[in-house]
Short mmCIF file of N, CA, C and O in Angstrom, two decimals:
data_model
loop_
_atom_site.label_atom_id
_atom_site.label_comp_id
_atom_site.label_asym_id
_atom_site.label_seq_id
_atom_site.Cartn_x
_atom_site.Cartn_y
_atom_site.Cartn_z
N MET A 1 -19.13 6.23 -4.48
CA MET A 1 -18.94 4.95 -3.86
C MET A 1 -17.88 5.03 -2.76
O MET A 1 -18.04 4.46 -1.72
N PHE A 2 -16.76 5.74 -3.03
CA PHE A 2 -15.72 5.91 -2.02
C PHE A 2 -15.70 7.36 -1.57
O PHE A 2 -16.14 8.26 -2.28
N LEU A 3 -15.18 7.59 -0.38
CA LEU A 3 -15.09 8.94 0.14
C LEU A 3 -14.13 9.77 -0.70
O LEU A 3 -13.16 9.26 -1.26
N LYS A 4 -14.40 11.06 -0.77
CA LYS A 4 -13.52 11.97 -1.48
C LYS A 4 -12.14 11.92 -0.82
O LYS A 4 -12.02 11.98 0.39
N GLY A 5 -11.12 11.78 -1.65
CA GLY A 5 -9.76 11.69 -1.13
C GLY A 5 -9.30 10.27 -0.86
O GLY A 5 -8.14 10.05 -0.55
N SER A 6 -10.21 9.29 -0.98
CA SER A 6 -9.82 7.90 -0.78
C SER A 6 -8.82 7.48 -1.84
O SER A 6 -8.88 7.93 -2.99
N ARG A 7 -7.90 6.58 -1.50
CA ARG A 7 -6.94 6.12 -2.50
C ARG A 7 -7.61 5.28 -3.58
O ARG A 7 -7.02 5.00 -4.60
N TYR A 8 -8.87 4.89 -3.37
CA TYR A 8 -9.62 4.12 -4.36
C TYR A 8 -10.63 4.99 -5.13
O TYR A 8 -11.38 4.49 -5.94
N GLU A 9 -10.62 6.29 -4.87
CA GLU A 9 -11.60 7.20 -5.46
C GLU A 9 -11.66 7.10 -6.98
O GLU A 9 -12.73 7.16 -7.57
N ASN A 10 -10.52 6.92 -7.65
CA ASN A 10 -10.49 6.89 -9.11
C ASN A 10 -10.40 5.48 -9.69
O ASN A 10 -10.23 5.32 -10.90
N ALA A 11 -10.51 4.46 -8.84
CA ALA A 11 -10.47 3.08 -9.33
C ALA A 11 -11.77 2.78 -10.08
O ALA A 11 -12.84 3.21 -9.68
N SER A 12 -11.65 2.03 -11.18
CA SER A 12 -12.85 1.73 -11.97
C SER A 12 -13.48 0.41 -11.54
O SER A 12 -12.83 -0.44 -10.95
N LEU A 13 -14.75 0.26 -11.87
CA LEU A 13 -15.48 -0.96 -11.55
C LEU A 13 -15.22 -2.02 -12.61
O LEU A 13 -14.73 -1.74 -13.69
N PHE A 14 -15.54 -3.26 -12.30
CA PHE A 14 -15.53 -4.31 -13.31
C PHE A 14 -16.79 -4.14 -14.14
O PHE A 14 -17.86 -3.85 -13.61
N TYR A 15 -16.68 -4.31 -15.43
CA TYR A 15 -17.81 -4.12 -16.32
C TYR A 15 -18.34 -5.46 -16.80
O TYR A 15 -17.60 -6.45 -16.84
N PRO A 16 -19.62 -5.53 -17.21
CA PRO A 16 -20.19 -6.79 -17.69
C PRO A 16 -19.47 -7.29 -18.95
O PRO A 16 -18.95 -6.50 -19.74
N ASP A 17 -19.43 -8.62 -19.13
CA ASP A 17 -18.84 -9.19 -20.33
C ASP A 17 -19.82 -9.08 -21.50
O ASP A 17 -20.87 -8.42 -21.39
N GLU A 18 -19.52 -9.74 -22.62
CA GLU A 18 -20.38 -9.64 -23.81
C GLU A 18 -21.82 -10.10 -23.56
O GLU A 18 -22.75 -9.64 -24.20
N ASP A 19 -22.00 -11.03 -22.63
CA ASP A 19 -23.34 -11.55 -22.32
C ASP A 19 -24.11 -10.65 -21.35
O ASP A 19 -25.25 -10.93 -21.02
N GLY A 20 -23.47 -9.59 -20.88
CA GLY A 20 -24.13 -8.68 -19.95
C GLY A 20 -23.99 -9.12 -18.50
O GLY A 20 -24.57 -8.52 -17.61
N GLU A 21 -23.22 -10.18 -18.27
CA GLU A 21 -23.05 -10.69 -16.91
C GLU A 21 -21.82 -10.06 -16.26
O GLU A 21 -20.75 -9.98 -16.87
N VAL A 22 -21.98 -9.58 -15.04
CA VAL A 22 -20.85 -9.03 -14.30
C VAL A 22 -20.08 -10.20 -13.71
O VAL A 22 -20.61 -10.97 -12.91
N VAL A 23 -18.85 -10.37 -14.15
CA VAL A 23 -18.03 -11.49 -13.72
C VAL A 23 -17.62 -11.33 -12.26
O VAL A 23 -17.58 -12.29 -11.50
N PHE A 24 -17.31 -10.11 -11.88
CA PHE A 24 -16.87 -9.85 -10.52
C PHE A 24 -17.46 -8.52 -10.08
O PHE A 24 -17.27 -7.51 -10.74
N ASP A 25 -18.21 -8.53 -9.01
CA ASP A 25 -18.84 -7.32 -8.51
C ASP A 25 -17.88 -6.63 -7.54
O ASP A 25 -17.77 -7.01 -6.39
N GLY A 26 -17.16 -5.67 -8.06
CA GLY A 26 -16.19 -4.99 -7.21
C GLY A 26 -15.44 -3.93 -7.97
O GLY A 26 -15.85 -3.48 -9.04
N VAL A 27 -14.32 -3.54 -7.43
CA VAL A 27 -13.52 -2.46 -7.98
C VAL A 27 -12.19 -3.03 -8.47
O VAL A 27 -11.59 -3.88 -7.83
N ARG A 28 -11.77 -2.56 -9.62
CA ARG A 28 -10.46 -2.97 -10.16
C ARG A 28 -9.35 -2.39 -9.30
O ARG A 28 -9.55 -1.43 -8.56
N ALA A 29 -8.19 -2.97 -9.43
CA ALA A 29 -7.03 -2.47 -8.69
C ALA A 29 -6.77 -1.03 -9.09
O ALA A 29 -6.95 -0.64 -10.24
N ARG A 30 -6.38 -0.21 -8.15
CA ARG A 30 -6.09 1.18 -8.44
C ARG A 30 -4.70 1.30 -9.03
O ARG A 30 -3.84 0.44 -8.81
N GLU A 31 -4.47 2.36 -9.79
CA GLU A 31 -3.14 2.61 -10.34
C GLU A 31 -2.23 3.11 -9.25
O GLU A 31 -2.62 3.93 -8.42
N ILE A 32 -1.03 2.62 -9.27
CA ILE A 32 -0.02 3.05 -8.29
C ILE A 32 1.12 3.70 -9.05
O ILE A 32 1.74 3.07 -9.90
N GLY A 33 1.35 4.97 -8.78
CA GLY A 33 2.44 5.69 -9.45
C GLY A 33 3.77 5.42 -8.79
O GLY A 33 3.86 4.75 -7.77
N LYS A 34 4.81 5.97 -9.39
CA LYS A 34 6.16 5.84 -8.82
C LYS A 34 6.25 6.60 -7.50
O LYS A 34 5.67 7.66 -7.36
N ALA A 35 6.99 6.03 -6.58
CA ALA A 35 7.21 6.69 -5.29
C ALA A 35 8.22 7.81 -5.47
O ALA A 35 9.24 7.64 -6.13
N THR A 36 7.93 8.96 -4.90
CA THR A 36 8.85 10.09 -4.99
C THR A 36 9.23 10.55 -3.60
O THR A 36 8.49 10.35 -2.64
N GLY A 37 10.39 11.16 -3.52
CA GLY A 37 10.85 11.66 -2.22
C GLY A 37 10.97 10.56 -1.19
O GLY A 37 10.33 10.62 -0.16
N VAL A 38 11.75 9.54 -1.49
CA VAL A 38 11.79 8.37 -0.63
C VAL A 38 12.96 8.40 0.34
O VAL A 38 13.97 9.06 0.11
N ILE A 39 12.79 7.66 1.41
CA ILE A 39 13.84 7.39 2.39
C ILE A 39 14.10 5.89 2.29
O ILE A 39 13.16 5.10 2.17
N GLU A 40 15.35 5.48 2.34
CA GLU A 40 15.66 4.05 2.38
C GLU A 40 15.71 3.60 3.83
O GLU A 40 16.33 4.25 4.67
N HIS A 41 15.03 2.49 4.11
CA HIS A 41 14.98 1.96 5.47
C HIS A 41 15.46 0.51 5.42
O HIS A 41 14.95 -0.29 4.63
N ILE A 42 16.42 0.15 6.24
CA ILE A 42 16.89 -1.23 6.32
C ILE A 42 16.09 -1.94 7.41
O ILE A 42 16.01 -1.48 8.55
N ILE A 43 15.47 -3.05 7.03
CA ILE A 43 14.60 -3.80 7.94
C ILE A 43 15.43 -4.43 9.05
O ILE A 43 16.41 -5.12 8.81
N ARG A 44 14.98 -4.19 10.29
CA ARG A 44 15.61 -4.77 11.48
C ARG A 44 14.60 -5.68 12.15
O ARG A 44 13.40 -5.62 11.88
N GLU A 45 15.08 -6.51 13.04
CA GLU A 45 14.21 -7.42 13.77
C GLU A 45 13.15 -6.61 14.53
O GLU A 45 13.45 -5.59 15.14
N GLY A 46 11.91 -7.06 14.43
CA GLY A 46 10.81 -6.38 15.11
C GLY A 46 10.11 -5.34 14.28
O GLY A 46 9.06 -4.82 14.67
N ASP A 47 10.66 -4.99 13.11
CA ASP A 47 9.99 -4.01 12.24
C ASP A 47 8.69 -4.59 11.70
O ASP A 47 8.63 -5.77 11.33
N ARG A 48 7.68 -3.76 11.67
CA ARG A 48 6.38 -4.10 11.06
C ARG A 48 5.95 -2.89 10.26
O ARG A 48 6.31 -1.76 10.57
N LEU A 49 5.16 -3.14 9.22
CA LEU A 49 4.72 -2.03 8.37
C LEU A 49 3.95 -0.98 9.15
O LEU A 49 4.14 0.22 8.95
N ASP A 50 3.07 -1.40 10.05
CA ASP A 50 2.30 -0.42 10.80
C ASP A 50 3.18 0.41 11.73
O ASP A 50 2.99 1.61 11.89
N LEU A 51 4.20 -0.22 12.31
CA LEU A 51 5.11 0.52 13.18
C LEU A 51 5.99 1.49 12.39
O LEU A 51 6.27 2.60 12.85
N LEU A 52 6.41 1.06 11.19
CA LEU A 52 7.17 1.98 10.33
C LEU A 52 6.31 3.16 9.91
O LEU A 52 6.77 4.30 9.88
N ALA A 53 5.04 2.90 9.59
CA ALA A 53 4.14 3.99 9.21
C ALA A 53 3.94 4.95 10.38
O ALA A 53 3.93 6.17 10.18
N ARG A 54 3.83 4.43 11.58
CA ARG A 54 3.69 5.31 12.74
C ARG A 54 4.95 6.16 12.92
O ARG A 54 4.89 7.35 13.20
N HIS A 55 6.11 5.53 12.73
CA HIS A 55 7.37 6.26 12.90
C HIS A 55 7.54 7.35 11.85
O HIS A 55 7.88 8.48 12.18
N TYR A 56 7.32 7.01 10.58
CA TYR A 56 7.59 7.95 9.49
C TYR A 56 6.44 8.92 9.20
O TYR A 56 6.67 10.03 8.76
N TYR A 57 5.20 8.47 9.44
CA TYR A 57 4.03 9.30 9.09
C TYR A 57 3.21 9.74 10.30
O TYR A 57 2.22 10.45 10.15
N ASN A 58 3.58 9.24 11.49
CA ASN A 58 2.80 9.52 12.69
C ASN A 58 1.37 8.99 12.56
O ASN A 58 0.44 9.57 13.12
N ASN A 59 1.21 7.93 11.77
CA ASN A 59 -0.12 7.34 11.56
C ASN A 59 0.08 5.89 11.13
O ASN A 59 0.48 5.62 10.01
N ASP A 60 -0.22 4.94 12.02
CA ASP A 60 0.03 3.53 11.70
C ASP A 60 -0.90 2.98 10.62
O ASP A 60 -0.67 1.90 10.09
N ARG A 61 -1.94 3.71 10.26
CA ARG A 61 -2.85 3.25 9.21
C ARG A 61 -2.35 3.58 7.81
O ARG A 61 -2.97 3.23 6.83
N HIS A 62 -1.21 4.22 7.70
CA HIS A 62 -0.65 4.57 6.39
C HIS A 62 0.38 3.54 5.91
O HIS A 62 1.17 3.83 5.02
N TRP A 63 0.33 2.33 6.45
CA TRP A 63 1.24 1.26 6.03
C TRP A 63 1.12 0.97 4.54
O TRP A 63 2.09 0.57 3.90
N TRP A 64 -0.04 1.20 3.97
CA TRP A 64 -0.26 0.92 2.54
C TRP A 64 0.63 1.79 1.66
O TRP A 64 0.99 1.41 0.56
N ARG A 65 1.03 2.96 2.14
CA ARG A 65 1.93 3.82 1.37
C ARG A 65 3.29 3.14 1.17
O ARG A 65 3.91 3.24 0.12
N ILE A 66 3.74 2.44 2.18
CA ILE A 66 5.01 1.72 2.10
C ILE A 66 4.88 0.56 1.12
O ILE A 66 5.78 0.32 0.32
N ILE A 67 3.75 -0.13 1.16
CA ILE A 67 3.51 -1.22 0.20
C ILE A 67 3.49 -0.68 -1.23
O ILE A 67 4.06 -1.28 -2.13
N ASP A 68 2.84 0.46 -1.45
CA ASP A 68 2.81 1.06 -2.79
C ASP A 68 4.21 1.34 -3.32
O ASP A 68 4.47 1.20 -4.51
N ALA A 69 5.12 1.75 -2.45
CA ALA A 69 6.48 2.09 -2.88
C ALA A 69 7.36 0.85 -3.04
O ALA A 69 8.44 0.94 -3.61
N ASN A 70 6.88 -0.29 -2.55
CA ASN A 70 7.64 -1.53 -2.59
C ASN A 70 6.79 -2.65 -3.16
O ASN A 70 6.22 -3.45 -2.41
N PRO A 71 6.64 -2.70 -4.49
CA PRO A 71 5.70 -3.66 -5.08
C PRO A 71 6.00 -5.12 -4.76
O PRO A 71 5.11 -5.95 -4.88
N GLU A 72 7.23 -5.44 -4.32
CA GLU A 72 7.51 -6.82 -3.95
C GLU A 72 6.85 -7.21 -2.64
O GLU A 72 6.75 -8.37 -2.30
N ILE A 73 6.40 -6.21 -1.85
CA ILE A 73 5.61 -6.47 -0.63
C ILE A 73 4.16 -6.29 -1.05
O ILE A 73 3.71 -5.18 -1.24
N MET A 74 3.44 -7.38 -1.18
CA MET A 74 2.13 -7.32 -1.84
C MET A 74 0.93 -7.36 -0.91
O MET A 74 -0.10 -6.80 -1.21
N PHE A 75 1.00 -8.08 0.18
CA PHE A 75 -0.20 -8.33 0.98
C PHE A 75 0.01 -7.98 2.44
O PHE A 75 1.14 -7.91 2.92
N ALA A 76 -1.07 -7.82 3.15
CA ALA A 76 -0.98 -7.51 4.57
C ALA A 76 -0.33 -8.64 5.36
O ALA A 76 0.10 -8.44 6.48
N THR A 77 -0.24 -9.83 4.77
CA THR A 77 0.47 -10.91 5.46
C THR A 77 1.93 -10.54 5.64
O THR A 77 2.61 -11.11 6.48
N ASP A 78 2.42 -9.59 4.85
CA ASP A 78 3.80 -9.12 4.99
C ASP A 78 3.91 -8.00 6.02
O ASP A 78 4.93 -7.35 6.09
N LEU A 79 2.85 -7.78 6.80
CA LEU A 79 2.90 -6.76 7.84
C LEU A 79 4.08 -7.01 8.78
O LEU A 79 4.76 -6.09 9.21
N LEU A 80 4.34 -8.29 9.06
CA LEU A 80 5.52 -8.66 9.82
C LEU A 80 6.65 -8.86 8.83
O LEU A 80 6.53 -9.64 7.90
N LEU A 81 7.74 -8.16 9.00
CA LEU A 81 8.78 -8.12 8.00
C LEU A 81 9.96 -9.04 8.32
O LEU A 81 11.08 -8.79 7.88
N ASP A 82 9.71 -10.13 9.04
CA ASP A 82 10.79 -11.03 9.44
C ASP A 82 11.55 -11.60 8.24
O ASP A 82 12.76 -11.81 8.33
N ASP A 83 10.88 -11.87 7.14
CA ASP A 83 11.54 -12.43 5.96
C ASP A 83 12.38 -11.39 5.22
O ASP A 83 13.07 -11.72 4.28
N TRP A 84 12.29 -10.14 5.63
CA TRP A 84 12.97 -9.04 4.93
C TRP A 84 14.15 -8.49 5.72
O TRP A 84 14.69 -7.44 5.37
N LEU A 85 14.57 -9.17 6.79
CA LEU A 85 15.68 -8.67 7.61
C LEU A 85 16.90 -8.32 6.76
O LEU A 85 17.31 -9.11 5.92
N GLY A 86 17.44 -7.14 6.97
CA GLY A 86 18.62 -6.69 6.23
C GLY A 86 18.33 -6.11 4.87
O GLY A 86 19.20 -5.50 4.26
N GLN A 87 17.10 -6.28 4.37
CA GLN A 87 16.72 -5.74 3.07
C GLN A 87 16.40 -4.24 3.21
O GLN A 87 15.99 -3.78 4.26
N THR A 88 16.57 -3.52 2.13
CA THR A 88 16.25 -2.10 2.11
C THR A 88 14.91 -1.91 1.43
O THR A 88 14.66 -2.45 0.36
N ILE A 89 14.01 -1.17 2.09
CA ILE A 89 12.72 -0.82 1.49
C ILE A 89 12.65 0.70 1.39
O ILE A 89 13.41 1.42 2.05
N LEU A 90 11.74 1.16 0.56
CA LEU A 90 11.55 2.60 0.36
C LEU A 90 10.40 3.11 1.19
O LEU A 90 9.34 2.48 1.24
N ILE A 91 10.59 4.22 1.81
CA ILE A 91 9.53 4.91 2.56
C ILE A 91 9.22 6.18 1.79
O ILE A 91 10.04 7.11 1.76
N PRO A 92 8.05 6.25 1.11
CA PRO A 92 7.76 7.42 0.29
C PRO A 92 7.28 8.62 1.11
O PRO A 92 6.74 8.47 2.20
N LYS A 93 7.48 9.77 0.54
CA LYS A 93 6.96 11.01 1.11
C LYS A 93 5.45 11.03 0.89
O LYS A 93 4.97 10.56 -0.13
N ILE A 94 4.72 11.56 1.84
CA ILE A 94 3.27 11.71 1.66
C ILE A 94 3.06 12.85 0.70
O ILE A 94 3.58 13.96 0.89
N ARG A 95 2.29 12.59 -0.34
CA ARG A 95 1.98 13.66 -1.33
C ARG A 95 1.02 14.65 -0.69
O ARG A 95 0.05 14.30 -0.08
N GLU A 96 1.31 15.89 -0.90
CA GLU A 96 0.47 16.97 -0.35
C GLU A 96 -0.73 17.21 -1.22
O GLU A 96 -0.73 17.10 -2.38
#
């Protein structure tokens, strides 16, 4: 269903209930492990998750790695980090 190496590759599907009806046709949330090898970054004005990902990973599409390391940042609506000014977030190392 997902490409090999996708972060959703091992996520399980929703299964039918007792009546055999699938309540939700989709994939369950994937497990997120602890972030290792992190850098602490203090949010400054103008910081965005995609820009931080470009700076730290040289790939702006890896913003989700930062979200994984910071469970209090939950949705892409937090892509703009204005509400987090002065807060410290974790930037995880990319697992090899």
